[in-house]
């Protein structure tokens, strides 16, 4: 029997974030129809991109700006979509937005939910995610009428599968969208032009205690700018007040899976690894050849990061 | 106001994890109060400082041993503990049902805290499930909280250091994020005092939780092995920089 799958598309300034395509790739399975739900743009503007990855239905909902900003309303919109189209599995991204949305959907429906997953088998209803600070992989059997999945950004390689999609407009019953006791006062716009989103970045250059002070992080920022990378940090660098907490990678910070992770003056503690273990390539620059990151990376440089990074910037500039 | 804090007894993040019987960990290791829950306790204490009539109750679903985590929460300022004892591991649906039932049985919550996630299962959902069961508004990854005139105004952290501001009516459920405060670690006298605070134990099965049609069951746990084979990049700073560039271009293909 054909299963209907819902995919919540995350946009950034009206454009589809790249990391959605990996999620769609993950959701694709035999005998499924893929419904993309677009809450922040008109469906026509994203149709081509979505078709390229196999979406066959695009659900367009018309929301006011206030409704768009309210995660409770958004969760209820998705529940309306689930009911209207008989959706049995919903995929969204495990981004900051997703972490405030997907659990609301699962909680309202008393449905199963696995966040930060990177593999899903919809025939057997098995999901894979990491647990215990990235030290184990858990395979979880999910049950229930509706299954909700939060997909780890960048964890799945996007694969194209051209399809043609039809736009369906869902008329919402406003009385179903009430956010009881919950009001948005202010939403903040992330300025993506100056700040590449850490969890979605292809390249991250991160600094730890070895950076010695906050000023030296500007060297990392400069290098990041040239590499189109985001800057991350260890907890030591955050606790010392050199950089804001939002830059922390690790168990109690962001969990990232970039293609390349460059660790400068970071020893590679278990807790730091918990956040960057799933990176594609790890390059470590550390003065101590015995630091644990040196035996747990793809390339290592035994040197002062404050000498290597400026050289790297110089070569990038001359490139 | 009665403030309930749902705390979890979790393995120390630095501990080595050994897998037994395919889908469980060997629990013979150090367990601690979940780090995000420390922020929740600290925040509750701050609220109580302004509203001295408040009572802070730490609630934990766990094995008997989880009483230690309740004691840690009490050493940090909770007034008493509530242990929902169970020999089994529960998914977050059952956990939320149990926490809700125990809280309802115990008192009248004005505010319920959880951490934004537990560092073992990393489920990120219990607060929302408690909220849905009690029909209360929920905010998670809260990094600033003001209680004023019957409402809570919260900042919820997004990526890139930005935050959304929401207003929630009270009672509500708050998932504490790391930026909320700096945990106040207990002094020796705090620890001594916490030993005298009461802990009420109730059995999970006495709460008569209705089985849910939905569930999440761990069928297998495997160690996440690192397969990296480190290669050294040698040379002076200039040579190293050039080699890194080549690797980024030709091997990683990111530039
Ligand atoms: C509950 C809990 C949660 C935690 N969560 C996190 C988390 O989310 N993220 C996190 O990162 N940590 C976390 N930690 C902290 C973690 O245990 C480590 O303390 C931390 O990761 C160490 O940071 P670091 O590598 O920068 O510092 P250090 O371990 O001190 O390492 C600094 C490294 O820099 C090298 N170095 C020094 N100078 C230079 C130089 N000029 N050039 C190159 N290398 C140099 C040194 O050789 C050393 O290897 C957590 C801890 C606990 C208990």
Coordinates of C-alpha atoms and ligand atoms in Angstrom, one line a residue:
Chain A
X1 CA 0.0 0.0 0.0
X2 CA 1.1 3.5 -0.8
X3 CA 2.3 5.5 2.3
X4 CA 2.1 9.2 2.5
X5 CA 5.1 10.9 3.9
X6 CA 5.2 14.5 5.1
X7 CA 8.3 16.6 4.9
X8 CA 8.6 19.9 6.6
X9 CA 10.7 22.2 4.5
X10 CA 12.9 24.8 6.3
X11 CA 13.5 28.0 4.4
X12 CA 16.0 30.7 4.9
X13 CA 15.0 34.1 3.6
X14 CA 12.6 32.5 1.1
X15 CA 15.2 30.0 -0.2
X16 CA 15.3 26.3 0.6
X17 CA 18.1 25.4 2.9
X18 CA 20.5 22.9 1.2
X19 CA 20.2 20.5 4.1
X20 CA 16.5 19.8 3.3
X21 CA 17.6 17.8 0.2
X22 CA 19.4 15.2 2.4
X23 CA 16.3 14.9 4.5
X24 CA 14.1 14.3 1.4
X25 CA 16.6 11.7 0.2
X26 CA 16.3 9.9 3.6
X27 CA 12.5 10.0 3.5
X28 CA 12.3 8.5 0.0
X29 CA 11.3 4.8 0.0
X30 CA 9.5 2.3 -2.0
X31 CA 5.7 2.8 -2.4
X32 CA 5.7 6.2 -0.8
X33 CA 4.3 9.6 -1.9
X34 CA 6.3 12.6 -0.7
X35 CA 4.3 15.6 0.5
X36 CA 6.5 18.7 1.1
X37 CA 4.9 21.2 3.5
X38 CA 5.9 24.8 2.9
X39 CA 4.9 27.3 5.5
X40 CA 7.0 30.3 4.7
X41 CA 6.8 30.8 1.0
X42 CA 4.5 30.3 -1.9
X43 CA 4.9 26.7 -3.2
X44 CA 5.5 27.8 -6.8
X45 CA 8.8 29.4 -5.9
X46 CA 10.3 26.2 -4.5
X47 CA 8.6 23.7 -6.8
X48 CA 11.5 23.1 -9.1
X49 CA 14.0 22.5 -6.3
X50 CA 11.7 20.1 -4.6
X51 CA 10.9 18.2 -7.8
X52 CA 14.5 17.6 -8.4
X53 CA 14.6 15.5 -5.2
X54 CA 11.4 13.5 -5.7
X55 CA 8.7 15.5 -4.1
X56 CA 5.3 14.8 -5.9
X57 CA 3.0 16.9 -3.8
X58 CA 3.6 20.4 -2.3
X59 CA 1.2 21.4 0.4
X60 CA 0.8 25.2 0.5
X61 CA -0.7 26.7 3.6
X62 CA -1.5 30.3 3.9
X63 CA -0.4 31.7 7.3
X64 CA -0.2 35.3 8.6
X65 CA 3.2 36.5 9.7
X66 CA 2.1 36.1 13.3
X67 CA 1.1 32.5 12.7
X68 CA 4.3 31.8 10.9
X69 CA 6.3 32.9 13.9
X70 CA 4.5 30.8 16.4
X71 CA 5.8 27.3 16.9
X72 CA 2.6 26.1 18.5
X73 CA 0.6 27.3 15.5
X74 CA 3.1 25.7 13.1
X75 CA 2.8 22.4 15.0
X76 CA -1.0 22.5 14.7
X77 CA -0.7 23.3 11.0
X78 CA 1.3 20.2 10.5
X79 CA -1.2 18.2 12.4
X80 CA -3.9 19.5 10.0
X81 CA -1.8 18.4 7.1
X82 CA -1.2 14.9 8.7
X83 CA -5.0 14.5 9.0
X84 CA -6.0 16.0 5.7
X85 CA -3.6 13.8 3.6
X86 CA -3.4 10.7 5.8
X87 CA 0.2 11.1 6.5
X88 CA 1.9 8.3 8.4
X89 CA 5.4 9.7 8.8
X90 CA 6.6 13.2 9.2
X91 CA 10.2 14.3 8.7
X92 CA 11.7 17.6 9.8
X93 CA 15.2 18.9 10.5
X94 CA 16.8 18.7 13.9
X95 CA 17.7 22.4 13.8
X96 CA 16.9 24.9 16.5
X97 CA 13.6 25.5 14.7
X98 CA 12.9 21.8 14.4
X99 CA 13.7 21.2 18.0
X100 CA 10.9 23.6 18.9
X101 CA 8.5 22.2 16.4
X102 CA 8.8 18.4 15.9
X103 CA 8.4 17.5 19.7
X104 CA 5.3 19.7 19.8
X105 CA 3.7 17.7 17.0
X106 CA 4.6 14.4 18.5
X107 CA 3.4 15.5 22.0
X108 CA 0.0 16.8 20.7
X109 CA -0.5 13.5 18.8
X110 CA 1.1 11.3 21.4
X111 CA 3.2 10.0 18.5
X112 CA 6.7 8.5 18.6
X113 CA 9.6 10.8 17.8
X114 CA 13.3 10.3 17.4
X115 CA 15.4 13.5 17.1
X116 CA 18.8 13.8 15.4
X117 CA 18.4 10.6 13.4
X118 CA 20.4 9.8 10.3
X119 CA 18.9 6.6 9.0
X120 CA 15.2 5.5 8.8
X121 CA 13.8 2.3 7.6
X122 CA 10.0 2.8 7.0
X123 CA 9.4 -0.8 6.2
X124 CA 10.4 -2.1 9.6
X125 CA 10.0 1.3 11.4
X126 CA 13.6 1.3 12.6
X127 CA 15.5 4.6 13.2
X128 CA 19.2 5.2 14.0
X129 CA 20.5 8.0 16.2
X130 CA 23.4 8.4 18.4
X131 CA 23.1 8.3 22.2
X132 CA 25.3 8.6 25.3
X133 CA 27.3 11.6 24.0
X134 CA 27.9 10.1 20.6
X135 CA 29.5 7.0 22.2
X136 CA 26.8 4.6 20.9
X137 CA 24.4 4.2 18.0
X138 CA 20.9 3.2 19.0
X139 CA 18.5 1.5 16.7
X140 CA 15.0 2.3 17.8
X141 CA 11.8 0.6 16.9
X142 CA 9.0 3.2 16.6
X143 CA 5.3 2.3 16.8
X144 CA 2.1 4.2 16.5
X145 CA -0.2 5.7 13.8
X146 CA 2.1 8.6 13.1
X147 CA 5.8 8.5 13.3
X148 CA 7.8 11.7 13.6
X149 CA 11.5 12.0 12.7
X150 CA 14.0 14.8 13.3
X151 CA 16.8 14.5 10.8
X152 CA 20.3 15.5 11.8
X153 CA 21.3 18.3 9.4
X154 CA 24.0 17.4 6.9
X155 CA 24.0 13.7 7.9
X156 CA 22.5 12.5 4.7
X157 CA 24.1 13.0 1.3
X158 CA 21.4 14.5 -1.1
X159 CA 20.7 12.3 -4.1
X160 CA 18.6 13.7 -6.9
X161 CA 15.5 11.9 -8.2
X162 CA 13.6 14.0 -10.6
X163 CA 9.8 14.0 -10.3
X164 CA 7.0 16.3 -11.1
X165 CA 5.0 17.8 -8.3
X166 CA 1.5 19.1 -7.9
X167 CA 0.7 22.0 -5.6
X168 CA -2.2 21.4 -3.3
X169 CA -3.6 24.2 -1.2
X170 CA -4.8 23.3 2.2
X171 CA -7.5 25.5 3.7
X172 CA -7.0 25.7 7.4
X173 CA -9.6 25.8 10.0
X174 CA -8.5 28.7 12.2
X175 CA -10.2 27.3 15.3
X176 CA -7.7 24.4 15.1
X177 CA -4.7 26.7 15.2
X178 CA -5.1 28.3 18.6
X179 CA -1.9 28.5 20.7
X180 CA -3.3 28.3 24.2
X181 CA -1.3 30.4 26.7
X182 CA 1.5 30.9 24.2
X183 CA 2.3 34.2 22.5
X184 CA 5.2 35.4 20.4
X185 CA 6.7 38.6 21.6
X186 CA 9.7 38.9 19.3
X187 CA 11.4 36.6 16.8
X188 CA 14.9 37.2 15.8
X189 CA 16.2 37.2 12.3
X190 CA 19.4 35.3 11.9
X191 CA 21.8 37.3 9.8
X192 CA 23.1 34.5 7.6
X193 CA 25.2 36.8 5.5
X194 CA 27.7 37.3 8.3
X195 CA 27.1 34.3 10.4
X196 CA 27.1 30.9 8.7
X197 CA 24.9 28.5 10.6
X198 CA 27.1 26.2 12.6
X199 CA 25.0 23.1 12.3
X200 CA 24.5 23.5 8.6
X201 CA 28.0 24.5 7.6
X202 CA 30.1 22.4 5.2
X203 CA 33.3 23.4 6.9
X204 CA 33.9 24.3 10.5
X205 CA 37.0 25.8 12.0
X206 CA 37.0 25.5 15.7
X207 CA 39.2 26.8 18.5
X208 CA 39.9 25.7 22.0
X209 CA 42.0 26.6 25.0
X210 CA 45.0 26.7 22.6
X211 CA 43.7 29.9 21.0
X212 CA 44.7 31.6 24.2
X213 CA 42.3 34.5 24.1
X214 CA 39.2 35.9 22.4
X215 CA 41.1 38.2 20.1
X216 CA 42.8 35.2 18.4
X217 CA 39.3 33.9 17.4
X218 CA 39.2 36.8 14.9
X219 CA 42.0 34.9 13.1
X220 CA 39.7 31.9 12.9
X221 CA 36.8 34.1 11.7
X222 CA 39.0 35.6 9.0
X223 CA 40.1 32.1 7.8
X224 CA 36.4 30.9 8.0
X225 CA 35.4 33.8 5.8
X226 CA 37.8 32.7 3.2
X227 CA 36.8 29.1 3.4
X228 CA 33.0 29.9 3.6
X229 CA 33.2 28.1 6.9
X230 CA 31.5 28.6 10.3
X231 CA 33.5 29.1 13.5
X232 CA 33.1 26.7 16.4
X233 CA 34.7 26.4 19.9
X234 CA 35.3 24.1 22.8
X235 CA 33.6 24.6 26.1
X236 CA 36.8 26.0 27.6
X237 CA 36.8 28.8 25.0
X238 CA 33.2 29.5 25.8
X239 CA 33.6 29.4 29.6
X240 CA 36.6 31.7 29.4
X241 CA 34.2 34.2 27.8
X242 CA 36.3 34.3 24.5
X243 CA 33.3 33.4 22.4
X244 CA 29.5 33.1 22.9
X245 CA 27.9 29.8 24.0
X246 CA 26.2 29.6 20.6
X247 CA 29.5 28.6 19.1
X248 CA 30.1 25.7 21.5
X249 CA 30.4 22.3 19.8
X250 CA 30.0 19.2 21.9
X251 CA 27.8 17.3 24.2
X252 CA 26.4 20.4 25.8
X253 CA 26.7 22.5 22.7
X254 CA 25.9 22.0 19.1
X255 CA 26.1 18.6 17.4
X256 CA 27.6 19.1 13.9
X257 CA 28.4 17.0 10.9
X258 CA 30.3 19.2 8.5
X259 CA 32.3 17.8 5.6
X260 CA 35.5 19.1 7.2
X261 CA 36.1 20.0 10.9
X262 CA 39.4 21.8 11.6
X263 CA 40.2 21.7 15.4
X264 CA 42.7 24.3 16.5
X265 CA 44.1 24.0 20.0
X266 CA 41.4 21.5 21.0
X267 CA 42.5 18.4 23.0
X268 CA 39.5 16.2 21.8
X269 CA 37.7 15.4 25.1
X270 CA 34.9 12.9 25.0
X271 CA 32.4 15.7 25.4
X272 CA 33.9 17.7 22.5
X273 CA 33.8 14.6 20.3
X274 CA 30.2 14.1 21.2
X275 CA 29.4 17.1 19.1
X276 CA 31.7 16.6 16.0
X277 CA 32.4 12.9 15.8
X278 CA 30.2 12.5 12.7
X279 CA 32.2 15.1 10.7
X280 CA 33.4 13.9 7.4
X281 CA 37.1 14.8 7.7
X282 CA 38.8 16.0 10.9
X283 CA 42.0 18.0 10.8
X284 CA 43.7 18.7 14.1
X285 CA 46.3 21.4 14.8
X286 CA 47.8 21.0 18.2
X287 CA 51.2 21.6 19.8
X288 CA 50.9 18.4 21.8
X289 CA 51.4 15.2 19.7
X290 CA 49.8 13.2 22.5
X291 CA 46.5 15.1 22.6
X292 CA 43.7 12.6 22.1
X293 CA 42.4 14.4 19.0
X294 CA 45.7 13.6 17.3
X295 CA 45.0 9.9 17.3
X296 CA 41.3 10.4 16.4
X297 CA 41.5 12.5 13.3
X298 CA 42.2 12.2 9.6
X299 CA 45.1 14.6 9.4
X300 CA 47.1 16.2 12.2
X301 CA 49.6 19.0 12.4
X302 CA 51.9 19.1 15.4
X303 CA 52.3 22.9 15.6
X304 CA 51.1 26.1 17.0
X305 CA 47.7 26.9 15.5
X306 CA 48.5 30.6 15.7
X307 CA 51.3 30.1 13.2
X308 CA 49.4 27.7 10.9
X309 CA 46.1 29.6 10.5
X310 CA 47.6 32.9 9.4
X311 CA 49.6 31.1 6.8
X312 CA 46.5 29.4 5.6
X313 CA 44.8 32.7 5.3
X314 CA 47.7 34.1 3.3
X315 CA 47.5 31.1 0.9
X316 CA 43.8 31.4 0.6
X317 CA 44.1 35.1 -0.3
X318 CA 46.7 34.4 -3.0
X319 CA 44.6 31.6 -4.4
Chain B
X1 CA 4.1 28.7 44.2
X2 CA 5.0 25.0 43.8
X3 CA 7.9 24.5 41.4
X4 CA 8.5 21.0 40.1
X5 CA 11.8 20.1 38.5
X6 CA 12.0 16.9 36.5
X7 CA 15.5 15.6 37.0
X8 CA 17.2 12.7 35.4
X9 CA 19.9 10.3 36.7
X10 CA 22.3 10.0 33.8
X11 CA 25.8 8.3 33.2
X12 CA 28.7 10.7 33.7
X13 CA 29.5 12.0 30.3
X14 CA 33.2 11.0 30.7
X15 CA 32.4 7.4 31.5
X16 CA 33.1 4.5 29.1
X17 CA 29.9 2.9 28.0
X18 CA 29.8 -0.9 27.8
X19 CA 26.9 -2.5 26.0
X20 CA 25.2 -5.6 27.5
X21 CA 22.4 -7.8 26.2
X22 CA 22.5 -6.0 22.8
X23 CA 20.3 -3.1 23.8
X24 CA 21.3 -1.9 27.3
X25 CA 24.4 -0.3 28.9
X26 CA 26.2 -1.7 31.8
X27 CA 25.0 0.6 34.5
X28 CA 27.9 -0.1 36.8
X29 CA 29.3 3.4 36.4
X30 CA 29.0 6.8 37.9
X31 CA 25.6 8.5 37.4
X32 CA 25.0 12.2 37.9
X33 CA 22.3 14.8 37.8
X34 CA 21.8 15.6 34.1
X35 CA 23.8 18.8 33.4
X36 CA 20.8 20.8 31.9
X37 CA 18.7 20.0 35.0
X38 CA 21.3 21.8 37.1
X39 CA 20.3 25.0 35.3
X40 CA 16.6 24.2 36.0
X41 CA 17.3 23.7 39.8
X42 CA 19.4 26.9 39.9
X43 CA 16.7 28.9 38.2
X44 CA 14.0 27.5 40.5
X45 CA 16.1 28.6 43.5
X46 CA 16.4 32.1 41.9
X47 CA 12.6 32.3 41.6
X48 CA 12.2 31.2 45.2
X49 CA 14.5 33.9 46.3
X50 CA 11.9 36.4 44.9
X51 CA 8.9 34.4 46.0
X52 CA 9.9 33.0 49.4
X53 CA 6.6 31.1 49.8
X54 CA 7.6 28.8 47.0
X55 CA 8.4 25.2 47.4
X56 CA 10.8 23.4 45.1
X57 CA 10.2 19.7 44.4
X58 CA 12.6 17.6 42.5
X59 CA 10.9 14.6 40.7
X60 CA 12.8 11.7 39.1
X61 CA 11.7 8.6 37.3
X62 CA 14.5 6.1 37.8
X63 CA 15.8 3.1 39.7
X64 CA 16.3 3.2 43.4
X65 CA 19.8 4.5 42.9
X66 CA 18.4 7.7 41.3
X67 CA 17.8 9.0 44.8
X68 CA 21.4 10.3 44.6
X69 CA 20.4 12.6 41.8
X70 CA 17.4 13.9 43.9
X71 CA 19.9 14.5 46.8
X72 CA 22.1 16.5 44.4
X73 CA 19.1 18.6 43.4
X74 CA 18.3 19.1 47.0
X75 CA 21.9 20.0 47.8
X76 CA 21.5 22.7 45.1
X77 CA 18.3 24.0 46.7
X78 CA 15.3 21.8 46.1
X79 CA 13.2 21.4 49.3
X80 CA 12.2 17.8 48.8
X81 CA 12.3 14.9 46.4
X82 CA 9.9 12.6 44.7
X83 CA 11.2 9.3 43.3
X84 CA 9.1 7.3 40.9
X85 CA 10.9 4.0 41.3
X86 CA 11.0 1.6 38.4
X87 CA 13.4 -1.2 37.5
X88 CA 12.7 -0.7 33.8
X89 CA 13.9 1.9 31.3
X90 CA 11.0 3.9 29.9
X91 CA 10.6 5.9 26.7
X92 CA 9.8 9.5 26.8
X93 CA 6.0 8.9 26.3
X94 CA 5.9 6.7 29.5
X95 CA 8.3 9.0 31.3
X96 CA 6.1 12.1 30.7
X97 CA 3.0 10.1 31.7
X98 CA 4.6 9.1 34.9
X99 CA 6.0 12.5 35.7
X100 CA 2.6 14.1 35.0
X101 CA 0.8 11.6 37.2
X102 CA 3.2 11.9 40.1
X103 CA 3.2 15.7 40.0
X104 CA -0.6 15.8 39.9
X105 CA -0.8 13.4 42.8
X106 CA 1.6 15.4 44.8
X107 CA 0.5 19.0 44.5
X108 CA -0.3 22.0 42.4
X109 CA 2.4 23.0 40.0
X110 CA 2.9 26.7 39.3
X111 CA 5.9 26.0 37.1
X112 CA 7.4 22.8 35.8
X113 CA 11.1 22.6 34.7
X114 CA 13.0 20.0 32.8
X115 CA 16.4 20.3 31.2
X116 CA 16.3 20.9 27.4
X117 CA 17.5 17.3 26.9
X118 CA 19.1 14.5 28.8
X119 CA 22.7 13.7 27.9
X120 CA 22.1 10.0 27.7
X121 CA 19.1 9.4 25.5
X122 CA 19.1 13.0 24.0
X123 CA 15.4 12.7 23.3
X124 CA 14.5 16.5 23.5
X125 CA 10.8 15.9 24.0
X126 CA 9.8 15.1 27.5
X127 CA 8.9 18.7 28.4
X128 CA 6.5 18.9 25.4
X129 CA 4.9 15.7 26.3
X130 CA 4.3 16.8 29.9
X131 CA 2.9 20.1 28.6
X132 CA 0.5 18.3 26.2
X133 CA -0.7 15.9 28.9
X134 CA -1.4 18.8 31.3
X135 CA -2.6 21.1 28.6
X136 CA 0.1 23.7 29.5
X137 CA 2.2 25.9 27.3
X138 CA 5.8 24.8 26.8
X139 CA 9.1 26.5 25.9
X140 CA 12.4 24.8 25.5
X141 CA 16.1 25.8 25.4
X142 CA 15.1 28.7 27.6
X143 CA 18.1 31.0 28.3
X144 CA 16.2 33.8 30.0
X145 CA 13.1 33.6 32.2
X146 CA 11.1 36.3 33.9
X147 CA 8.1 35.5 36.0
X148 CA 5.8 38.5 36.2
X149 CA 2.1 39.1 36.8
X150 CA 1.0 35.5 36.2
X151 CA 3.0 35.0 33.1
X152 CA 6.4 33.8 32.1
X153 CA 8.5 35.7 29.5
X154 CA 11.2 33.5 28.0
X155 CA 14.0 33.8 25.6
X156 CA 14.6 30.6 23.6
X157 CA 18.0 30.2 22.1
X158 CA 18.3 29.6 18.4
X159 CA 21.5 29.0 16.5
X160 CA 24.0 31.8 16.0
X161 CA 23.4 33.3 19.4
X162 CA 20.0 34.7 18.6
X163 CA 16.8 34.0 20.5
X164 CA 13.0 34.2 20.2
X165 CA 11.0 35.8 23.0
X166 CA 7.7 34.2 24.0
X167 CA 5.1 34.8 26.6
X168 CA 3.5 31.8 28.4
X169 CA 0.7 31.9 30.8
X170 CA 1.3 30.2 34.1
X171 CA 1.5 27.4 34.9
X172 CA 3.8 26.4 32.1
X173 CA 6.6 23.9 31.3
X174 CA 10.2 25.2 30.8
X175 CA 13.1 23.3 29.3
X176 CA 16.2 24.8 30.7
X177 CA 19.0 25.6 28.3
X178 CA 22.6 26.2 29.1
X179 CA 22.6 29.9 28.9
X180 CA 19.9 30.2 31.6
X181 CA 22.3 30.7 34.5
X182 CA 25.5 29.5 36.0
X183 CA 24.7 26.5 38.2
X184 CA 25.4 27.2 41.8
X185 CA 27.3 24.2 43.1
X186 CA 26.5 23.1 46.6
X187 CA 28.8 23.7 49.6
X188 CA 29.6 21.0 52.1
X189 CA 26.9 22.3 54.5
X190 CA 24.4 22.2 51.6
X191 CA 25.2 18.6 51.1
X192 CA 24.8 17.8 54.8
X193 CA 21.5 19.6 54.9
X194 CA 20.2 17.8 51.8
X195 CA 20.6 14.4 53.5
X196 CA 17.9 15.5 56.0
X197 CA 15.4 16.6 53.3
X198 CA 12.5 14.3 52.7
X199 CA 12.3 12.0 49.6
X200 CA 9.0 10.3 48.9
X201 CA 9.1 7.1 47.0
X202 CA 6.3 5.9 44.8
X203 CA 6.2 2.9 42.6
X204 CA 5.9 3.4 38.8
X205 CA 3.3 0.7 38.6
X206 CA 1.2 2.3 41.3
X207 CA 0.6 5.3 39.0
X208 CA -1.4 3.0 36.7
X209 CA -0.1 4.5 33.5
X210 CA -2.3 3.6 30.5
X211 CA -0.2 1.9 27.8
X212 CA 0.2 4.2 24.8
X213 CA -0.3 3.0 21.2
X214 CA 2.9 4.8 20.3
X215 CA 6.3 3.9 21.6
X216 CA 10.1 4.1 21.0
X217 CA 12.0 1.0 22.0
X218 CA 15.7 0.6 21.7
X219 CA 16.3 -2.7 19.9
X220 CA 20.1 -2.4 19.5
X221 CA 23.0 -0.4 20.8
X222 CA 26.3 -0.5 19.2
X223 CA 29.5 1.4 20.1
X224 CA 30.2 4.2 17.7
X225 CA 33.6 3.3 16.6
X226 CA 36.0 5.8 15.2
X227 CA 37.6 4.5 12.0
X228 CA 39.9 7.4 11.4
X229 CA 43.5 6.7 10.5
X230 CA 45.5 9.9 11.3
X231 CA 48.1 11.0 8.9
X232 CA 50.6 13.7 9.8
X233 CA 51.0 16.8 7.8
X234 CA 54.7 17.9 8.1
X235 CA 56.7 20.9 7.2
X236 CA 57.1 24.5 8.2
X237 CA 54.0 26.7 8.6
X238 CA 53.9 27.7 4.9
X239 CA 54.2 24.1 3.7
X240 CA 51.6 22.8 6.1
X241 CA 49.2 25.6 5.0
X242 CA 49.7 24.6 1.3
X243 CA 49.2 20.9 2.1
X244 CA 46.0 21.7 4.0
X245 CA 44.7 23.7 1.1
X246 CA 45.4 20.9 -1.3
X247 CA 43.5 18.4 1.0
X248 CA 40.6 20.8 1.2
X249 CA 40.5 21.1 -2.5
X250 CA 41.3 17.7 -3.9
X251 CA 40.2 15.3 -1.2
X252 CA 37.5 17.0 0.7
X253 CA 36.4 19.1 -2.3
X254 CA 35.1 22.0 -0.2
X255 CA 36.9 24.7 -2.1
Ligands
LIG1 C1 29.0 17.6 31.6 C2 30.1 18.1 30.8 C3 29.7 18.6 29.5 C4 30.7 19.2 28.7 N1 30.4 19.6 27.4 C5 31.3 20.0 26.6 C6 31.0 20.5 25.2 O1 29.8 20.5 24.8 N2 32.0 20.9 24.4 C7 33.3 20.9 24.8 O2 34.2 21.3 24.0 N3 33.6 20.5 26.1 C8 32.7 20.1 27.0 N4 33.0 19.7 28.2 C9 34.4 20.0 28.7 C10 35.4 19.0 28.3 O3 35.5 18.0 29.3 C11 36.8 19.6 28.1 O4 37.2 20.3 29.3 C12 36.9 20.6 27.0 O5 36.4 20.1 25.8 C13 38.4 21.0 26.7 O6 38.5 22.1 25.8 P1 39.8 22.3 25.0 O7 40.1 21.1 24.2 O8 39.7 23.6 24.4 O9 40.9 22.5 26.2 P2 42.1 21.6 26.6 O10 41.6 20.2 26.9 O11 42.8 22.3 27.7 O12 43.0 21.5 25.4 C14 43.7 22.5 24.8 C15 44.6 21.9 23.7 O13 45.2 23.0 23.0 C16 46.5 22.6 22.8 N5 47.2 23.8 22.5 C17 47.6 24.8 23.4 N6 48.2 25.8 22.8 C18 48.2 25.6 21.5 C19 48.5 26.3 20.3 N7 49.1 27.5 20.4 N8 48.3 25.7 19.1 C20 47.8 24.5 19.0 N9 47.4 23.8 20.1 C21 47.6 24.3 21.3 C22 46.9 21.8 23.9 O14 48.0 20.9 23.6 C23 45.7 21.0 24.3 O15 45.6 19.8 23.6 C24 32.1 19.2 29.1 C25 32.4 18.7 30.3 C26 31.4 18.2 31.2 C27 31.8 17.7 32.5

